[in-house]
Amino acid sequence: MFYNEEFETLPRQALEALQLKRLKQTLERVYANVPFYKGALDKAGIRPDDVKGLDDLKKLPFTYKQDMRDSYPYGLFAVPMEDIVRIHASSGTTGKPTVVGYTRKDIDTWSELMARSFVASGVHKGDIIHNAYGYGLFTGGLGAHYGAERLGASVIPMSGGNTKKQIMIMQDFGSTVLTCTPSYSLFMAEAAREEGINFQELSLRVGIFGAEPWSEAMRIEIEEKLNLCAIDIYGLSEIMGPGVAIECCEEKRGLHIWEDHFIPEIINPDTGEVLPEGEPGELVITTITKEGIPLLRYRTRDITSINYEPCSCGRTHARIARMSGRSDDMLIIRGVNVFPSQIESILMGIEGVEPHYLLIVDRKDNLDTLEVQVEVDESLFSDEVKILQALSSLIEKQIKEMLGVTCKVRLVEPRTIARSEGKAKRVIDNRGKA
Ligand SMILES: [Zn+2]
């Protein structure tokens, strides 16, 4: 099933010809309308008509999140404000947010790509979509909402929070699709269990989860606890919002990135060199149809790899691997690179361990320390201390073997670790703090 069969199944040659045409148009537009890009291209000694093939993309300068902050709020917009019909912003952990603007055509494209994403995940007209992504400056809520309406499904604009009510609505309204962060879905499952509500009795069939990295093991956990097919979606407000890439329900192996609107590259984050197919590195995206705020070679900081092999679903668009983390989130512990998602994968594979954990990084006597706090099944606490000790040793051993980092595991009782209704907080890094 496709939403836009012609474009979703374009043969590679035609797809690349379309990309080149659109890339050239984008270059002309930003060179003429965005002083930042005119400056950056002049500095790199490139005129828009120097780009003759897709291979020339690698000559273009990168755009960093910092460039967006430096031009706060509207400096990178490529159209006059009267053409902007929507403004979103992503919350910055430091200082000012990153601001993005959409023309009417941008909203139209976003809605279509989100509708395509729903169909790829197995959702169709007639579904009741319970949208628990936050509505507001964050792109998640409205992005999924417009896509659901475009598709013709019934969308319930729940937004985040008020979990008891969420569960009641899902139950009473017969929601068939749930959209939220993966960690919030597990939080809901837990809350439902406390209310004596069984997810097996709800009508949910598909869950579309994104906005934070999650592991394959967490997928299995979610599918079991919520009794649905869990699909990974990817997006970021700088590029558009949700719906940049999504897994197809046929394979659930890699996320199709909509290449008629975005050109993906994987680079070595340290050298900027473009890496070959299959090698993990930082995802860089060039938008080729956006009007409001087109971006050239945007450094997403997300770590993945790309796969151009044909997919059994019939879509010809490349697939990016499930995000293994953000290069920003990467922890360096005694010189070893560690992503929270890697630790999560290990934890999820151990029986009796709950999907709630917190990594506490500190420095003692100039040596990095890692404490892994993890919730375990209630029944374990009534058992002998020996069993708990054996379990924490097992986790420590597996983390050491698989990631090469020594840690201290602290098992805690269920519901000890703070829950989040949005993105889960997985790391507390106390290094560098007084
Ligand atoms: Zn596919």
XYZ file of C-alpha atoms and ligand atoms in Angstrom:
435
model
C 0.000 0.000 0.000
C 1.257 3.450 -0.946
C 0.004 6.964 -0.452
C 1.753 8.360 -3.522
C 2.736 5.281 -5.500
C 4.327 7.139 -8.409
C 6.827 9.019 -6.267
C 7.374 6.344 -3.628
C 8.399 3.799 -6.272
C 10.335 6.023 -8.712
C 13.191 4.057 -10.275
C 16.551 5.192 -8.847
C 17.676 6.898 -12.043
C 14.520 9.005 -12.246
C 14.703 9.714 -8.516
C 18.281 10.972 -8.836
C 17.432 13.111 -11.855
C 14.632 14.690 -9.839
C 16.957 15.232 -6.880
C 19.532 16.997 -9.058
C 16.923 19.258 -10.623
C 15.526 20.179 -7.223
C 18.971 20.613 -5.674
C 19.914 23.118 -8.387
C 16.693 25.052 -7.835
C 17.340 25.114 -4.091
C 20.873 26.397 -4.614
C 19.685 29.200 -6.894
C 17.064 30.155 -4.315
C 19.294 30.226 -1.266
C 22.094 31.997 -3.128
C 19.692 34.737 -4.179
C 17.650 35.021 -0.981
C 19.673 33.964 2.061
C 22.733 36.140 2.771
C 24.134 33.423 5.055
C 24.256 30.948 2.162
C 25.516 33.494 -0.350
C 28.383 34.148 2.052
C 29.047 30.462 2.747
C 28.997 29.496 -0.952
C 31.174 32.462 -1.954
C 33.622 31.519 0.770
C 33.735 27.937 -0.556
C 34.225 29.319 -4.078
C 31.066 27.672 -5.415
C 28.431 29.219 -7.677
C 25.065 27.460 -7.890
C 25.691 26.503 -11.538
C 28.942 24.744 -10.582
C 26.788 21.875 -9.328
C 26.440 19.577 -12.335
C 25.756 16.242 -10.642
C 24.714 14.831 -7.262
C 28.352 14.018 -6.628
C 29.049 17.758 -6.411
C 26.914 17.904 -3.265
C 29.941 17.013 -1.168
C 31.626 20.276 -2.226
C 28.907 22.343 -0.547
C 29.396 23.764 2.949
C 27.686 22.190 5.974
C 24.975 23.940 7.983
C 25.149 23.537 11.769
C 22.534 24.012 14.451
C 24.716 26.847 15.679
C 24.216 28.649 12.333
C 20.474 28.603 13.017
C 21.006 29.931 16.528
C 23.307 32.656 15.227
C 20.627 33.825 12.801
C 17.864 33.712 15.440
C 15.020 34.055 14.844
C 14.436 34.497 11.084
C 17.882 34.996 9.540
C 17.875 31.795 7.461
C 14.367 32.245 6.037
C 14.418 32.287 2.234
C 11.028 33.965 1.715
C 9.469 37.189 3.026
C 7.516 36.861 6.283
C 4.200 37.365 4.497
C 4.740 33.985 2.821
C 5.313 32.192 6.124
C 2.107 30.592 7.436
C 3.504 28.630 10.415
C 6.400 28.976 12.824
C 7.759 26.173 15.011
C 10.755 26.061 17.306
C 12.743 23.325 18.939
C 13.653 23.769 22.538
C 17.322 24.274 23.000
C 18.943 22.782 26.057
C 21.026 25.937 26.135
C 19.823 29.436 25.366
C 17.530 30.346 22.490
C 15.425 27.849 20.553
C 15.943 27.026 16.878
C 13.208 28.648 14.787
C 11.750 27.267 11.558
C 9.142 28.739 9.208
C 6.844 27.055 6.707
C 5.149 28.401 3.605
C 1.752 27.025 2.622
C 3.500 24.704 0.172
C 5.867 23.506 2.932
C 2.895 22.577 5.129
C 1.366 20.824 2.144
C 4.547 18.800 1.511
C 4.901 17.961 5.204
C 1.283 16.750 5.347
C 1.842 14.544 2.325
C 5.082 13.060 3.660
C 3.433 12.373 6.990
C 0.459 10.766 5.182
C 2.923 8.623 3.196
C 4.583 7.689 6.483
C 1.281 6.607 8.028
C 0.481 4.400 5.038
C 3.992 2.893 5.061
C 3.459 1.963 8.712
C 0.231 0.131 7.880
C -2.234 2.884 8.797
C -5.131 3.750 6.477
C -8.233 5.831 6.071
C -10.702 4.568 8.655
C -8.099 4.328 11.405
C -8.563 6.272 14.633
C -5.239 7.930 15.407
C -4.577 8.794 19.047
C -1.946 11.507 18.701
C -0.092 11.923 22.002
C 2.811 13.932 20.599
C 2.924 17.389 22.127
C 1.026 20.166 20.299
C 2.718 23.525 20.313
C 6.064 24.866 19.197
C 7.297 21.258 19.038
C 6.607 19.850 15.555
C 5.464 16.388 16.702
C 1.796 17.043 17.461
C 0.784 19.226 14.519
C 3.012 17.325 12.077
C 1.328 13.994 12.790
C -2.067 15.723 12.982
C -1.940 17.267 9.495
C -0.664 14.003 8.016
C -3.507 12.052 9.606
C -6.075 14.503 8.247
C -4.465 14.428 4.802
C -4.733 10.646 4.841
C -8.372 10.917 5.824
C -8.022 9.056 9.111
C -9.797 10.237 12.285
C -7.290 12.022 14.458
C -7.680 12.615 18.192
C -5.514 15.620 19.159
C -4.577 14.422 22.643
C -1.122 16.010 23.016
C 1.053 14.774 25.886
C 0.305 14.413 29.587
C -2.709 13.427 31.675
C -2.034 9.752 31.236
C -5.179 8.452 32.953
C -7.335 10.416 30.542
C -5.244 9.216 27.584
C -5.961 5.622 28.543
C -9.674 6.269 29.061
C -9.938 7.942 25.628
C -8.038 5.133 23.913
C -10.388 2.654 25.512
C -13.659 4.539 24.922
C -12.894 5.996 21.473
C -11.544 2.732 20.079
C -8.179 4.195 19.027
C -6.423 1.921 16.538
C -3.165 3.871 16.192
C -1.013 5.460 18.885
C 1.614 8.126 18.179
C 3.990 9.252 20.958
C 7.539 8.813 22.195
C 8.530 5.173 22.815
C 9.267 5.837 26.479
C 5.849 7.429 26.985
C 4.148 4.377 25.472
C 5.726 2.194 28.150
C 4.751 4.718 30.791
C 1.148 4.435 29.566
C 1.302 0.643 29.683
C 2.465 0.800 33.259
C -0.212 3.332 34.227
C -2.888 1.208 32.554
C -1.796 -1.853 34.469
C -2.173 0.053 37.723
C -5.707 1.021 36.704
C -6.435 -2.620 35.999
C -6.747 -1.976 32.250
C -5.335 -4.540 29.900
C -3.833 -3.257 26.636
C -4.725 -6.591 25.059
C -8.374 -5.512 25.251
C -7.836 -2.170 23.472
C -8.226 -1.810 19.708
C -4.677 -0.517 19.106
C -3.009 -2.091 16.086
C -0.095 0.191 15.184
C 2.152 2.435 17.288
C 4.316 5.088 15.636
C 7.119 6.060 17.949
C 9.848 8.631 17.559
C 11.516 11.829 18.834
C 14.073 9.841 20.830
C 16.396 6.951 20.006
C 15.190 3.503 21.060
C 16.436 -0.023 20.661
C 15.192 -3.138 18.928
C 14.842 -4.755 22.353
C 12.601 -1.894 23.469
C 10.453 -2.502 20.386
C 9.841 -6.093 21.483
C 8.974 -4.889 24.976
C 6.505 -2.277 23.625
C 4.907 -4.740 21.208
C 4.342 -7.201 24.025
C 3.066 -4.717 26.574
C 0.865 -2.647 24.252
C -0.180 -5.450 21.911
C 0.533 -3.550 18.690
C 3.008 -3.326 15.825
C 5.619 -0.719 16.826
C 7.071 1.402 14.015
C 10.040 3.754 14.219
C 9.601 7.235 12.732
C 12.282 9.881 12.291
C 12.181 13.599 11.878
C 13.599 16.827 13.190
C 12.138 20.290 13.159
C 15.144 21.832 11.424
C 14.489 19.636 8.392
C 10.670 19.531 8.614
C 9.353 17.681 11.663
C 8.118 14.088 11.945
C 7.839 12.134 8.696
C 11.333 12.657 7.235
C 11.777 8.875 7.358
C 9.781 5.870 8.556
C 9.941 2.099 8.663
C 7.621 0.178 6.373
C 5.453 -2.394 8.124
C 6.522 -5.054 5.590
C 10.153 -5.092 6.726
C 10.662 -2.925 9.825
C 14.343 -2.931 8.865
C 15.536 0.599 8.327
C 13.552 3.788 7.761
C 12.732 4.914 4.213
C 13.843 8.510 3.869
C 11.714 10.456 1.375
C 14.413 11.095 -1.157
C 12.325 13.157 -3.547
C 12.404 15.876 -0.841
C 15.611 15.205 1.091
C 19.098 14.100 0.072
C 20.767 12.088 2.836
C 24.511 11.613 3.273
C 26.441 9.780 5.972
C 29.680 11.432 7.016
C 32.511 10.908 9.431
C 31.558 13.471 12.117
C 35.196 14.291 12.840
C 36.536 14.757 9.305
C 33.353 15.601 7.362
C 34.251 12.964 4.759
C 31.304 11.213 3.050
C 31.174 7.521 3.995
C 30.194 4.618 1.741
C 26.874 2.771 1.919
C 26.491 0.726 5.092
C 29.113 2.508 7.198
C 27.840 4.186 10.348
C 28.324 7.920 10.734
C 26.478 11.196 11.150
C 23.374 11.784 9.048
C 23.530 14.965 6.964
C 20.390 16.122 5.123
C 19.893 18.611 2.305
C 16.311 19.768 1.774
C 15.447 20.121 -1.915
C 11.842 21.329 -1.936
C 11.555 23.477 1.170
C 10.709 27.138 0.637
C 10.589 28.686 4.120
C 13.935 27.556 5.403
C 15.881 25.389 2.953
C 19.005 23.865 4.485
C 22.142 22.652 2.717
C 23.934 19.654 4.243
C 22.442 20.059 7.705
C 24.439 18.249 10.405
C 21.736 16.310 12.281
C 24.171 14.852 14.876
C 22.207 11.600 14.586
C 24.262 8.461 14.074
C 23.041 5.934 11.500
C 24.017 4.231 8.232
C 22.330 4.116 4.824
C 21.148 1.220 2.674
C 20.163 1.580 -1.009
C 19.099 -2.051 -1.498
C 15.601 -2.518 -2.901
C 12.966 -3.171 -0.242
C 10.286 -5.843 -0.423
C 7.595 -3.181 0.142
C 8.311 -1.769 -3.321
C 9.521 1.643 -2.171
C 12.688 2.713 -3.942
C 13.735 5.289 -1.352
C 16.889 4.497 0.620
C 16.662 3.256 4.178
C 18.549 4.669 7.129
C 19.257 2.379 10.053
C 17.513 2.888 13.394
C 19.337 5.767 15.105
C 21.975 4.440 17.462
C 22.102 7.751 19.258
C 23.061 11.348 18.712
C 26.671 12.313 18.461
C 25.690 14.936 21.073
C 24.340 12.204 23.380
C 27.393 10.073 23.010
C 29.116 9.635 26.329
C 32.843 9.200 26.455
C 33.644 7.188 29.543
C 37.335 6.586 30.146
C 37.908 7.060 26.448
C 35.199 4.614 25.377
C 32.278 5.860 23.244
C 28.983 4.769 24.771
C 25.450 5.519 23.615
C 22.636 5.201 26.162
C 20.745 3.154 23.544
C 23.499 0.501 23.615
C 23.110 0.094 27.352
C 19.348 -0.019 26.890
C 19.690 -2.892 24.408
C 21.704 -4.884 26.911
C 19.266 -4.203 29.758
C 16.239 -5.170 27.684
C 17.786 -8.525 26.938
C 17.931 -9.489 30.618
C 14.967 -11.124 32.279
C 13.433 -9.354 35.273
C 14.774 -5.953 34.193
C 12.226 -3.188 33.543
C 12.651 -0.682 30.673
C 13.395 2.206 33.028
C 16.977 3.173 33.660
C 19.217 6.103 34.416
C 22.904 6.500 33.697
C 24.857 8.585 36.165
C 28.285 9.622 35.012
C 30.715 11.182 37.448
C 34.402 11.675 37.958
C 36.191 10.507 41.070
C 39.940 10.965 41.528
C 40.198 11.979 37.862
C 38.576 8.743 36.778
C 35.206 8.552 35.033
C 32.602 6.447 36.771
C 29.354 5.098 35.396
C 26.469 4.034 37.575
C 23.546 2.304 35.897
C 20.345 2.525 37.895
C 17.741 0.118 36.651
C 14.348 -0.933 37.862
C 13.722 -4.621 38.342
C 10.612 -6.683 38.661
C 8.843 -6.288 42.003
C 8.973 -10.015 42.719
C 12.770 -9.940 42.778
C 12.778 -7.675 45.810
C 10.906 -10.219 47.862
C 13.478 -12.855 46.981
C 16.856 -13.375 48.531
C 19.523 -10.691 48.351
C 21.741 -13.246 46.608
C 19.496 -13.178 43.555
C 19.704 -9.393 43.292
C 23.462 -9.518 43.634
C 23.717 -12.127 40.909
C 21.543 -9.995 38.631
C 23.609 -6.841 39.086
C 26.824 -8.775 38.476
C 25.335 -10.219 35.309
C 24.436 -6.746 34.001
C 27.860 -5.348 34.906
C 29.536 -8.260 33.155
C 27.469 -7.911 29.983
C 28.067 -4.159 29.757
C 31.787 -4.733 30.245
C 31.878 -7.464 27.613
C 29.796 -5.722 24.990
C 30.811 -2.098 25.420
C 34.181 -2.373 27.096
C 33.241 -0.082 29.947
C 33.212 -0.846 33.635
C 30.124 0.252 35.528
C 28.373 -0.139 38.828
C 24.794 -1.382 38.613
C 22.255 -0.347 41.204
C 18.971 -2.227 41.092
C 16.037 -0.185 42.271
C 12.414 -0.940 42.970
C 9.744 -0.348 40.335
C 8.694 3.311 39.910
C 11.824 4.682 41.595
C 13.179 6.390 38.481
C 11.391 9.609 37.489
C 9.032 9.220 34.530
C 8.706 11.665 31.684
C 5.689 12.335 29.517
C 7.903 13.543 26.685
C 11.451 12.605 25.951
C 12.899 10.383 28.645
C 15.873 11.648 30.617
C 18.395 8.833 30.541
C 21.659 10.472 31.524
C 22.915 12.612 34.366
C 26.456 13.705 33.684
C 28.008 15.245 36.773
C 31.473 15.584 35.311
C 32.622 19.150 35.036
C 30.183 20.246 37.727
C 31.531 21.602 40.955
Zn 10.174 -0.950 2.693
